Amino acid sequence: MMPNRFCLLLAVFLSLSTSAQQADSLLKKKMVYQDYLYLHNIHKGSQNPTAISREALQDVVEVNASYQFAYGDYHAMDVSNIQKTFNFSLYGIKKLKKVAFEGEIAYSNISERDKRWNSTLFIAKDNPFIIADSIYSNFGTEKFHLNGGFSYEATSKLHIGLRADYRVGSTANQTDPRPNVDGMRFYLNPGVDYQLGQFTIGLSGRMEWLSESSEYTVVRSTEGTYYAFLFHGLGDPIMKTAIGYQRKYSGNLGGGNFQLIWKKDKLQNFLEASYQKSTEEAEDGGSAEKFKGGKYKASQYGFTNRFMIYGDQWIHNLKLRISFHQVDGTYYLQEQHSTSDGNIIWDIISSSVCHKNTHNDMSLEYRLDKITPLKVPHFT
């Protein structure tokens, strides 16, 4: 009976040892999961949500909390010289037999000291129709971000996916003229891909909506006159009395992407072409007065190509990005009229493009990784 007991104990020990080694290997991969997922998924960074199905790990969970303090006089004129930021986020990936999920929840609390010349939150960064005031103030901002997507393996060659992204936030200060800003951005990103031998062809779309409102409140109205400044690009802004002044932004974006992926032995290539067009409109006043603040239109198209050589000890990545961006800002010449019930109407006399911005970007990146037998990067 002794040999049988010895064999049984040896089998149990080897089984436990193998399980421990597998757990240790998996832990090492998850400790550097961002690099590991990038190196083992040529689809990583794609605008197609079906890329989730190609993730190299079955499950990932990351909890992140950070605090940032920034101080300095060298900054844009509409940016605070002192910023304190607290961030918290929860990110995860879960792959089942035919469905893969990816999601993130994030929260940010931002304190900005001595900020002026910008009372916006989520409008496009190159939108020239900014509302602002000239008073140094301490702003408090809260932002929430919810992102989630899934990819479903319909057949061995066909994948379909959907991603949704929701951002909401508010910012305000307690110094007259006290702007209070609430904003929201939401987009849907559906996608599909199909494998044809060594090639995978993908198509994805993007539909996005923007809603943002600003309102000024003056508490100590006897201490002076406060103004809201309506910018429209280069040139002098329009000045409006800040008491009760309101602005609403509404916008939408539509776009599409085409992906072509090629894999053969140790060589892989990812190509993505994208195009998107967006519009944002500013309208001022409440129910008794409407004033067209301006119309922002932007179009962008670009290409991304990533070529990877996957060796036994070395991984080479070469990435090329090219994008072309054009912005037109339409300003309206308006005339004021009063109705019999006391409401104010602004009639549009003419409109013209008063702001044009065209810029092109190109970047070339090379990354070299030496990997261990576990396919984890030893150094980059």
Short mmCIF file of C-alpha atoms in Angstrom, two decimals:
data_model
loop_
_atom_site.label_atom_id
_atom_site.label_comp_id
_atom_site.label_asym_id
_atom_site.label_seq_id
_atom_site.Cartn_x
_atom_site.Cartn_y
_atom_site.Cartn_z
CA MET A 1 0.00 0.00 0.00
CA MET A 2 2.96 2.38 0.58
CA PRO A 3 3.92 2.75 -3.13
CA ASN A 4 0.31 3.53 -4.01
CA ARG A 5 0.10 6.20 -1.29
CA PHE A 6 3.42 7.70 -2.43
CA CYS A 7 2.22 7.89 -6.05
CA LEU A 8 -1.03 9.53 -4.95
CA LEU A 9 0.79 12.14 -2.86
CA LEU A 10 3.24 12.82 -5.69
CA ALA A 11 0.37 13.32 -8.17
CA VAL A 12 -1.38 15.75 -5.82
CA PHE A 13 1.86 17.66 -5.26
CA LEU A 14 2.58 17.94 -9.00
CA SER A 15 -0.99 19.08 -9.64
CA LEU A 16 -0.77 21.80 -6.98
CA SER A 17 2.65 22.85 -8.25
CA THR A 18 1.37 23.17 -11.83
CA SER A 19 -1.66 25.18 -10.69
CA ALA A 20 0.58 27.49 -8.65
CA GLN A 21 2.88 28.03 -11.65
CA GLN A 22 -0.08 28.80 -13.92
CA ALA A 23 -1.49 31.27 -11.36
CA ASP A 24 1.93 32.91 -11.01
CA SER A 25 2.27 33.21 -14.82
CA LEU A 26 -1.19 34.73 -15.12
CA LEU A 27 -0.45 37.20 -12.32
CA LYS A 28 2.71 38.38 -14.07
CA LYS A 29 0.75 38.99 -17.27
CA LYS A 30 -1.95 40.95 -15.44
CA MET A 31 0.60 43.10 -13.62
CA VAL A 32 1.62 44.53 -17.01
CA TYR A 33 -1.74 43.96 -18.68
CA GLN A 34 -1.73 47.15 -20.74
CA ASP A 35 1.54 46.24 -22.46
CA TYR A 36 0.55 42.58 -22.70
CA LEU A 37 -2.79 43.36 -24.37
CA TYR A 38 -1.14 45.77 -26.80
CA LEU A 39 1.55 43.31 -27.86
CA HIS A 40 -0.82 40.35 -28.26
CA ASN A 41 -3.72 42.08 -30.02
CA ILE A 42 -3.06 43.86 -33.32
CA HIS A 43 -6.66 45.21 -33.12
CA LYS A 44 -5.86 47.15 -29.92
CA GLY A 45 -6.85 50.79 -30.31
CA SER A 46 -9.30 50.09 -33.11
CA GLN A 47 -12.48 52.16 -33.41
CA ASN A 48 -14.35 48.87 -33.91
CA PRO A 49 -15.76 47.36 -30.67
CA THR A 50 -15.24 43.85 -32.08
CA ALA A 51 -11.59 44.28 -31.02
CA ILE A 52 -12.74 43.31 -27.51
CA SER A 53 -13.07 39.68 -28.65
CA ARG A 54 -9.36 39.59 -29.50
CA GLU A 55 -8.13 40.57 -26.04
CA ALA A 56 -5.36 38.24 -24.90
CA LEU A 57 -6.54 37.89 -21.28
CA GLN A 58 -9.80 36.34 -20.10
CA ASP A 59 -10.42 38.81 -17.31
CA VAL A 60 -8.83 41.99 -16.01
CA VAL A 61 -9.81 44.32 -13.16
CA GLU A 62 -8.02 47.58 -12.36
CA VAL A 63 -8.87 50.07 -9.61
CA ASN A 64 -7.05 53.37 -9.87
CA ALA A 65 -7.01 56.46 -7.65
CA SER A 66 -4.76 59.44 -8.13
CA TYR A 67 -4.22 63.01 -6.94
CA GLN A 68 -2.51 65.65 -9.03
CA PHE A 69 -1.31 69.12 -8.11
CA ALA A 70 -0.17 71.53 -10.82
CA TYR A 71 1.22 75.03 -10.34
CA GLY A 72 2.84 77.46 -12.76
CA ASP A 73 2.45 80.73 -14.59
CA TYR A 74 3.22 79.29 -18.03
CA HIS A 75 -0.20 78.24 -19.30
CA ALA A 76 -2.95 79.24 -21.71
CA MET A 77 -4.80 82.41 -20.71
CA ASP A 78 -8.07 80.51 -20.13
CA VAL A 79 -6.44 77.87 -17.91
CA SER A 80 -5.98 78.06 -14.15
CA ASN A 81 -2.48 78.60 -12.72
CA ILE A 82 -3.20 76.23 -9.81
CA GLN A 83 -5.05 72.93 -10.32
CA LYS A 84 -5.86 70.17 -7.87
CA THR A 85 -7.36 67.00 -9.35
CA PHE A 86 -8.62 63.80 -7.75
CA ASN A 87 -9.38 60.88 -10.08
CA PHE A 88 -10.93 57.49 -9.40
CA SER A 89 -11.62 54.80 -11.99
CA LEU A 90 -12.62 51.15 -12.22
CA TYR A 91 -11.78 49.26 -15.43
CA GLY A 92 -12.43 45.66 -16.40
CA ILE A 93 -12.49 43.01 -19.14
CA LYS A 94 -14.41 39.75 -19.03
CA LYS A 95 -14.43 37.13 -21.79
CA LEU A 96 -16.96 34.32 -21.90
CA LYS A 97 -17.36 31.59 -24.50
CA LYS A 98 -18.84 33.75 -27.27
CA VAL A 99 -19.20 37.19 -25.68
CA ALA A 100 -16.53 39.57 -24.42
CA PHE A 101 -17.16 42.68 -22.31
CA GLU A 102 -15.11 45.77 -21.53
CA GLY A 103 -16.09 48.70 -19.32
CA GLU A 104 -14.95 51.62 -17.22
CA ILE A 105 -16.42 53.91 -14.57
CA ALA A 106 -14.53 57.09 -13.70
CA TYR A 107 -14.97 60.14 -11.46
CA SER A 108 -12.96 63.37 -11.39
CA ASN A 109 -13.06 66.26 -8.92
CA ILE A 110 -11.13 69.33 -10.08
CA SER A 111 -10.34 72.53 -8.20
CA GLU A 112 -9.05 75.45 -10.31
CA ARG A 113 -7.80 78.70 -8.82
CA ASP A 114 -7.84 82.08 -10.59
CA LYS A 115 -9.45 80.90 -13.79
CA ARG A 116 -11.18 83.16 -16.34
CA TRP A 117 -11.94 83.56 -20.07
CA ASN A 118 -13.63 80.17 -20.46
CA SER A 119 -16.97 78.99 -19.07
CA THR A 120 -17.40 75.82 -21.13
CA LEU A 121 -17.14 72.13 -20.31
CA PHE A 122 -17.58 69.62 -23.14
CA ILE A 123 -17.68 71.60 -26.39
CA ALA A 124 -14.98 70.86 -28.97
CA LYS A 125 -11.57 72.27 -28.07
CA ASP A 126 -11.33 74.10 -31.40
CA ASN A 127 -14.84 75.54 -31.20
CA PRO A 128 -14.32 79.36 -31.44
CA PHE A 129 -17.74 80.25 -29.98
CA ILE A 130 -16.75 80.41 -26.33
CA ILE A 131 -18.67 82.18 -23.58
CA ALA A 132 -16.58 83.60 -20.75
CA ASP A 133 -16.10 86.39 -18.22
CA SER A 134 -13.03 88.38 -17.21
CA ILE A 135 -13.16 87.91 -13.42
CA TYR A 136 -10.57 85.67 -11.74
CA SER A 137 -12.50 82.94 -9.92
CA ASN A 138 -12.02 79.61 -8.18
CA PHE A 139 -13.86 76.90 -10.09
CA GLY A 140 -15.04 73.55 -8.77
CA THR A 141 -15.71 70.85 -11.37
CA GLU A 142 -17.10 67.33 -11.15
CA LYS A 143 -17.10 64.86 -14.05
CA PHE A 144 -18.49 61.33 -14.37
CA HIS A 145 -17.58 58.93 -17.17
CA LEU A 146 -19.26 55.63 -18.01
CA ASN A 147 -17.97 53.52 -20.89
CA GLY A 148 -19.00 49.99 -21.83
CA GLY A 149 -18.88 47.68 -24.81
CA PHE A 150 -19.29 44.10 -25.90
CA SER A 151 -18.35 41.90 -28.83
CA TYR A 152 -20.28 38.79 -29.85
CA GLU A 153 -18.90 35.90 -31.91
CA ALA A 154 -21.87 35.18 -34.17
CA THR A 155 -19.91 32.59 -36.17
CA SER A 156 -16.28 31.49 -36.26
CA LYS A 157 -15.63 34.26 -38.81
CA LEU A 158 -18.21 36.94 -37.97
CA HIS A 159 -18.14 39.29 -34.97
CA ILE A 160 -20.54 42.08 -34.07
CA GLY A 161 -20.11 44.64 -31.29
CA LEU A 162 -21.42 47.80 -29.68
CA ARG A 163 -19.84 50.41 -27.43
CA ALA A 164 -21.55 53.24 -25.54
CA ASP A 165 -19.87 56.18 -23.84
CA TYR A 166 -21.51 58.71 -21.50
CA ARG A 167 -19.85 61.76 -19.97
CA VAL A 168 -21.60 64.24 -17.69
CA GLY A 169 -20.26 67.09 -15.60
CA SER A 170 -20.83 70.43 -13.95
CA THR A 171 -18.65 73.39 -13.02
CA ALA A 172 -19.32 76.58 -11.05
CA ASN A 173 -17.72 79.24 -8.86
CA GLN A 174 -18.87 81.57 -6.08
CA THR A 175 -17.53 84.85 -7.44
CA ASP A 176 -19.77 87.21 -9.41
CA PRO A 177 -20.83 86.85 -12.17
CA ARG A 178 -20.93 83.16 -11.04
CA PRO A 179 -21.20 80.98 -14.17
CA ASN A 180 -22.91 77.63 -13.66
CA VAL A 181 -22.26 75.09 -16.43
CA ASP A 182 -23.81 71.65 -16.94
CA GLY A 183 -22.85 69.42 -19.86
CA MET A 184 -23.23 65.98 -21.37
CA ARG A 185 -21.68 63.97 -24.23
CA PHE A 186 -22.97 60.58 -25.34
CA TYR A 187 -21.98 58.35 -28.25
CA LEU A 188 -22.78 54.96 -29.71
CA ASN A 189 -20.20 52.93 -31.61
CA PRO A 190 -21.51 49.83 -33.45
CA GLY A 191 -19.21 47.57 -35.44
CA VAL A 192 -18.86 44.33 -37.38
CA ASP A 193 -15.95 42.37 -38.85
CA TYR A 194 -15.58 39.28 -41.01
CA GLN A 195 -12.56 37.03 -41.53
CA LEU A 196 -11.52 35.98 -45.03
CA GLY A 197 -8.50 33.73 -44.80
CA GLN A 198 -5.49 35.81 -43.73
CA PHE A 199 -7.56 39.01 -43.85
CA THR A 200 -10.19 40.48 -41.55
CA ILE A 201 -12.43 43.25 -42.85
CA GLY A 202 -14.27 45.52 -40.42
CA LEU A 203 -16.75 48.39 -40.50
CA SER A 204 -17.77 50.59 -37.58
CA GLY A 205 -19.73 53.79 -37.04
CA ARG A 206 -20.00 56.56 -34.49
CA MET A 207 -23.01 58.69 -33.51
CA GLU A 208 -22.49 61.34 -30.86
CA TRP A 209 -24.64 63.98 -29.16
CA LEU A 210 -23.72 67.08 -27.13
CA SER A 211 -25.80 69.15 -24.73
CA GLU A 212 -24.39 71.95 -22.58
CA SER A 213 -25.87 74.98 -20.81
CA SER A 214 -24.32 78.00 -19.10
CA GLU A 215 -26.04 80.56 -16.90
CA TYR A 216 -24.62 83.59 -15.11
CA THR A 217 -25.92 84.77 -11.74
CA VAL A 218 -24.93 88.06 -10.08
CA VAL A 219 -25.58 88.26 -6.32
CA ARG A 220 -23.97 91.62 -5.51
CA SER A 221 -25.41 93.62 -8.41
CA THR A 222 -24.81 96.97 -6.67
CA GLU A 223 -21.03 96.54 -6.65
CA GLY A 224 -20.61 97.09 -10.41
CA THR A 225 -21.56 95.87 -13.85
CA TYR A 226 -20.46 92.43 -14.94
CA TYR A 227 -20.23 91.25 -18.52
CA ALA A 228 -20.28 87.96 -20.39
CA PHE A 229 -17.98 87.87 -23.43
CA LEU A 230 -19.11 86.00 -26.55
CA PHE A 231 -16.07 84.97 -28.57
CA HIS A 232 -16.21 84.00 -32.24
CA GLY A 233 -12.56 83.44 -33.10
CA LEU A 234 -10.06 86.20 -33.77
CA GLY A 235 -11.28 89.74 -33.16
CA ASP A 236 -13.14 91.56 -30.44
CA PRO A 237 -15.81 89.56 -28.56
CA ILE A 238 -19.39 90.71 -28.09
CA MET A 239 -20.13 92.00 -24.58
CA LYS A 240 -23.45 91.24 -22.88
CA THR A 241 -24.66 92.13 -19.39
CA ALA A 242 -23.99 89.01 -17.32
CA ILE A 243 -27.02 89.15 -15.02
CA GLY A 244 -29.11 86.11 -15.91
CA TYR A 245 -27.34 85.57 -19.24
CA GLN A 246 -27.83 82.07 -20.64
CA ARG A 247 -26.26 80.03 -23.42
CA LYS A 248 -27.06 76.54 -24.70
CA TYR A 249 -24.86 74.37 -26.89
CA SER A 250 -26.29 71.48 -28.89
CA GLY A 251 -24.35 69.30 -31.26
CA ASN A 252 -24.03 66.00 -33.05
CA LEU A 253 -21.34 63.97 -34.75
CA GLY A 254 -21.45 61.21 -37.33
CA GLY A 255 -18.64 59.12 -38.71
CA GLY A 256 -17.47 55.78 -39.99
CA ASN A 257 -14.36 53.62 -39.97
CA PHE A 258 -12.99 50.88 -42.19
CA GLN A 259 -10.50 48.31 -40.90
CA LEU A 260 -8.33 45.83 -42.79
CA ILE A 261 -6.22 43.38 -40.77
CA TRP A 262 -3.69 40.95 -42.23
CA LYS A 263 -1.96 38.13 -40.36
CA LYS A 264 0.59 35.64 -41.64
CA ASP A 265 2.89 33.67 -39.38
CA LYS A 266 4.91 36.23 -37.39
CA LEU A 267 3.81 39.24 -39.43
CA GLN A 268 0.67 41.27 -38.72
CA ASN A 269 -0.70 44.55 -40.06
CA PHE A 270 -3.62 46.73 -38.99
CA LEU A 271 -4.98 49.49 -41.26
CA GLU A 272 -7.85 51.81 -40.33
CA ALA A 273 -9.35 54.66 -42.34
CA SER A 274 -11.79 57.01 -40.61
CA TYR A 275 -14.04 59.97 -41.41
CA GLN A 276 -16.25 62.06 -39.17
CA LYS A 277 -18.26 65.27 -39.39
CA SER A 278 -19.59 67.28 -36.46
CA THR A 279 -21.74 70.34 -35.79
CA GLU A 280 -22.18 72.43 -32.64
CA GLU A 281 -24.55 75.38 -32.35
CA ALA A 282 -24.69 78.06 -29.65
CA GLU A 283 -27.99 79.76 -28.82
CA ASP A 284 -28.27 82.49 -26.22
CA GLY A 285 -31.19 83.73 -24.14
CA GLY A 286 -34.18 82.20 -22.40
CA SER A 287 -37.85 81.91 -23.35
CA ALA A 288 -38.18 85.68 -23.86
CA GLU A 289 -35.09 86.18 -26.04
CA LYS A 290 -33.19 84.07 -28.58
CA PHE A 291 -29.82 85.04 -30.01
CA LYS A 292 -27.72 82.88 -32.36
CA GLY A 293 -24.28 82.58 -30.84
CA GLY A 294 -22.65 80.84 -33.81
CA LYS A 295 -22.35 77.53 -35.63
CA TYR A 296 -19.27 75.29 -35.51
CA LYS A 297 -18.71 72.70 -38.26
CA ALA A 298 -15.76 70.33 -38.38
CA SER A 299 -14.72 67.49 -40.64
CA GLN A 300 -11.85 65.10 -40.12
CA TYR A 301 -10.46 62.10 -41.93
CA GLY A 302 -7.38 60.07 -41.24
CA PHE A 303 -5.44 56.84 -41.51
CA THR A 304 -3.72 54.63 -38.97
CA ASN A 305 -1.40 51.77 -39.85
CA ARG A 306 0.35 49.47 -37.38
CA PHE A 307 2.81 46.84 -38.57
CA MET A 308 4.06 44.20 -36.13
CA ILE A 309 6.80 41.57 -36.34
CA TYR A 310 6.23 38.99 -33.64
CA GLY A 311 9.39 37.06 -32.82
CA ASP A 312 10.30 34.53 -30.15
CA GLN A 313 12.30 37.07 -28.13
CA TRP A 314 11.63 40.44 -29.79
CA ILE A 315 8.49 42.24 -30.91
CA HIS A 316 8.71 45.18 -33.31
CA ASN A 317 5.86 47.68 -33.77
CA LEU A 318 5.81 50.46 -36.34
CA LYS A 319 2.79 52.81 -36.30
CA LEU A 320 1.93 55.64 -38.69
CA ARG A 321 -0.89 58.14 -38.06
CA ILE A 322 -2.10 60.82 -40.50
CA SER A 323 -5.13 63.07 -39.94
CA PHE A 324 -6.63 66.07 -41.73
CA HIS A 325 -8.90 68.46 -39.84
CA GLN A 326 -10.94 71.43 -41.05
CA VAL A 327 -13.13 73.81 -39.01
CA ASP A 328 -15.59 76.45 -40.18
CA GLY A 329 -17.22 78.89 -37.77
CA THR A 330 -20.36 80.66 -39.03
CA TYR A 331 -21.30 83.97 -37.45
CA TYR A 332 -24.76 85.53 -37.77
CA LEU A 333 -25.46 89.23 -38.24
CA GLN A 334 -28.73 89.84 -36.36
CA GLU A 335 -31.18 92.66 -35.76
CA GLN A 336 -33.24 93.08 -32.60
CA HIS A 337 -37.03 93.50 -32.57
CA SER A 338 -39.55 93.62 -29.71
CA THR A 339 -42.91 91.90 -29.94
CA SER A 340 -46.20 93.17 -28.52
CA ASP A 341 -45.97 90.77 -25.57
CA GLY A 342 -42.54 92.08 -24.58
CA ASN A 343 -40.39 89.28 -26.01
CA ILE A 344 -37.21 90.10 -27.92
CA ILE A 345 -36.63 88.58 -31.35
CA TRP A 346 -33.32 88.59 -33.20
CA ASP A 347 -33.76 88.33 -36.97
CA ILE A 348 -30.85 86.93 -38.96
CA ILE A 349 -29.87 89.49 -41.61
CA SER A 350 -26.93 87.54 -42.99
CA SER A 351 -24.45 84.81 -42.09
CA SER A 352 -20.86 84.20 -43.09
CA VAL A 353 -17.90 82.01 -42.20
CA CYS A 354 -15.84 84.21 -39.90
CA HIS A 355 -13.46 81.52 -38.64
CA LYS A 356 -11.51 78.92 -40.64
CA ASN A 357 -8.98 76.52 -39.21
CA THR A 358 -7.20 73.79 -41.13
CA HIS A 359 -4.50 71.61 -39.63
CA ASN A 360 -2.88 68.28 -40.50
CA ASP A 361 -1.14 65.92 -38.10
CA MET A 362 1.28 63.09 -38.76
CA SER A 363 3.16 60.88 -36.35
CA LEU A 364 5.50 57.92 -36.72
CA GLU A 365 6.18 55.62 -33.78
CA TYR A 366 8.50 52.68 -33.32
CA ARG A 367 8.40 50.35 -30.35
CA LEU A 368 10.78 47.49 -29.55
CA ASP A 369 10.02 44.95 -26.82
CA LYS A 370 12.15 42.10 -25.53
CA ILE A 371 9.84 39.44 -24.14
CA THR A 372 10.28 36.67 -21.61
CA PRO A 373 9.24 33.02 -22.14
CA LEU A 374 5.85 34.07 -20.71
CA LYS A 375 5.53 36.58 -23.60
CA VAL A 376 5.64 39.42 -21.07
CA PRO A 377 7.81 42.42 -21.97
CA HIS A 378 11.17 42.35 -20.19
CA PHE A 379 11.98 45.87 -21.31
CA THR A 380 10.64 48.32 -23.89
#
